[in-house]
GROMACS .gro file of C-alpha atoms in nm:
model
   56
    1MET     CA    1  -5.597   0.087   1.746
    2GLU     CA    2  -5.683   0.454   1.774
    3ARG     CA    3  -5.498   0.626   2.128
    4GLU     CA    4  -5.698   0.854   2.315
    5TYR     CA    5  -5.538   1.122   2.469
    6SER     CA    6  -5.610   1.358   2.773
    7SER     CA    7  -5.449   1.691   2.857
    8ILE     CA    8  -5.228   1.746   3.141
    9HIS     CA    9  -5.124   2.090   3.265
   10ILE     CA   10  -4.832   2.149   3.446
   11ASN     CA   11  -4.763   2.465   3.633
   12THR     CA   12  -4.418   2.515   3.576
   13LYS     CA   13  -4.360   2.793   3.836
   14GLU     CA   14  -4.473   2.576   4.060
   15ILE     CA   15  -4.167   2.317   4.008
   16PRO     CA   16  -3.832   2.406   4.251
   17ALA     CA   17  -3.559   2.508   4.038
   18HIS     CA   18  -3.360   2.214   4.150
   19THR     CA   19  -3.611   1.958   3.993
   20ALA     CA   20  -3.631   2.148   3.679
   21ASP     CA   21  -3.266   2.129   3.631
   22TYR     CA   22  -3.272   1.755   3.702
   23LEU     CA   23  -3.589   1.682   3.493
   24ALA     CA   24  -3.411   1.887   3.209
   25ALA     CA   25  -3.063   1.646   3.239
   26ALA     CA   26  -3.243   1.360   3.255
   27THR     CA   27  -3.435   1.448   2.919
   28LEU     CA   28  -3.133   1.550   2.739
   29ASP     CA   29  -2.946   1.203   2.862
   30LEU     CA   30  -3.230   1.058   2.738
   31ILE     CA   31  -3.257   1.215   2.399
   32HIS     CA   32  -2.839   1.148   2.354
   33HIS     CA   33  -2.884   0.804   2.394
   34ILE     CA   34  -3.184   0.727   2.190
   35LEU     CA   35  -2.954   0.926   1.902
   36LYS     CA   36  -2.685   0.706   1.969
   37GLN     CA   37  -2.880   0.414   1.885
   38PRO     CA   38  -2.931   0.285   1.506
   39GLY     CA   39  -3.231   0.431   1.378
   40GLY     CA   40  -3.265   0.682   1.677
   41ARG     CA   41  -3.286   0.988   1.473
   42ALA     CA   42  -3.561   0.863   1.286
   43ALA     CA   43  -3.726   0.711   1.561
   44ILE     CA   44  -3.733   1.067   1.727
   45ASP     CA   45  -3.805   1.241   1.383
   46ALA     CA   46  -4.137   1.009   1.344
   47LYS     CA   47  -4.234   1.108   1.729
   48ILE     CA   48  -4.210   1.486   1.605
   49ALA     CA   49  -4.440   1.438   1.318
   50GLU     CA   50  -4.665   1.239   1.484
   51ARG     CA   51  -4.688   1.499   1.774
   52LYS     CA   52  -4.710   1.773   1.492
   53GLU     CA   53  -5.054   1.574   1.338
   54ARG     CA   54  -5.201   1.493   1.658
   55MET     CA   55  -5.176   1.858   1.786
   56GLY     CA   56  -5.279   2.014   1.414
   0.00000   0.00000   0.00000
């Protein structure tokens, strides 16, 4: 089953600094959590490769 993707455009200049900091910290925590899991690195690498292929 093929997925359809739509574009989301976010004006980062409108995000308050404290919110951007919170999002960055939460993202980093998530990545660290995934990397600690068995197969975590492979899962991230697969997602990156999938995105690169999709984006061309």
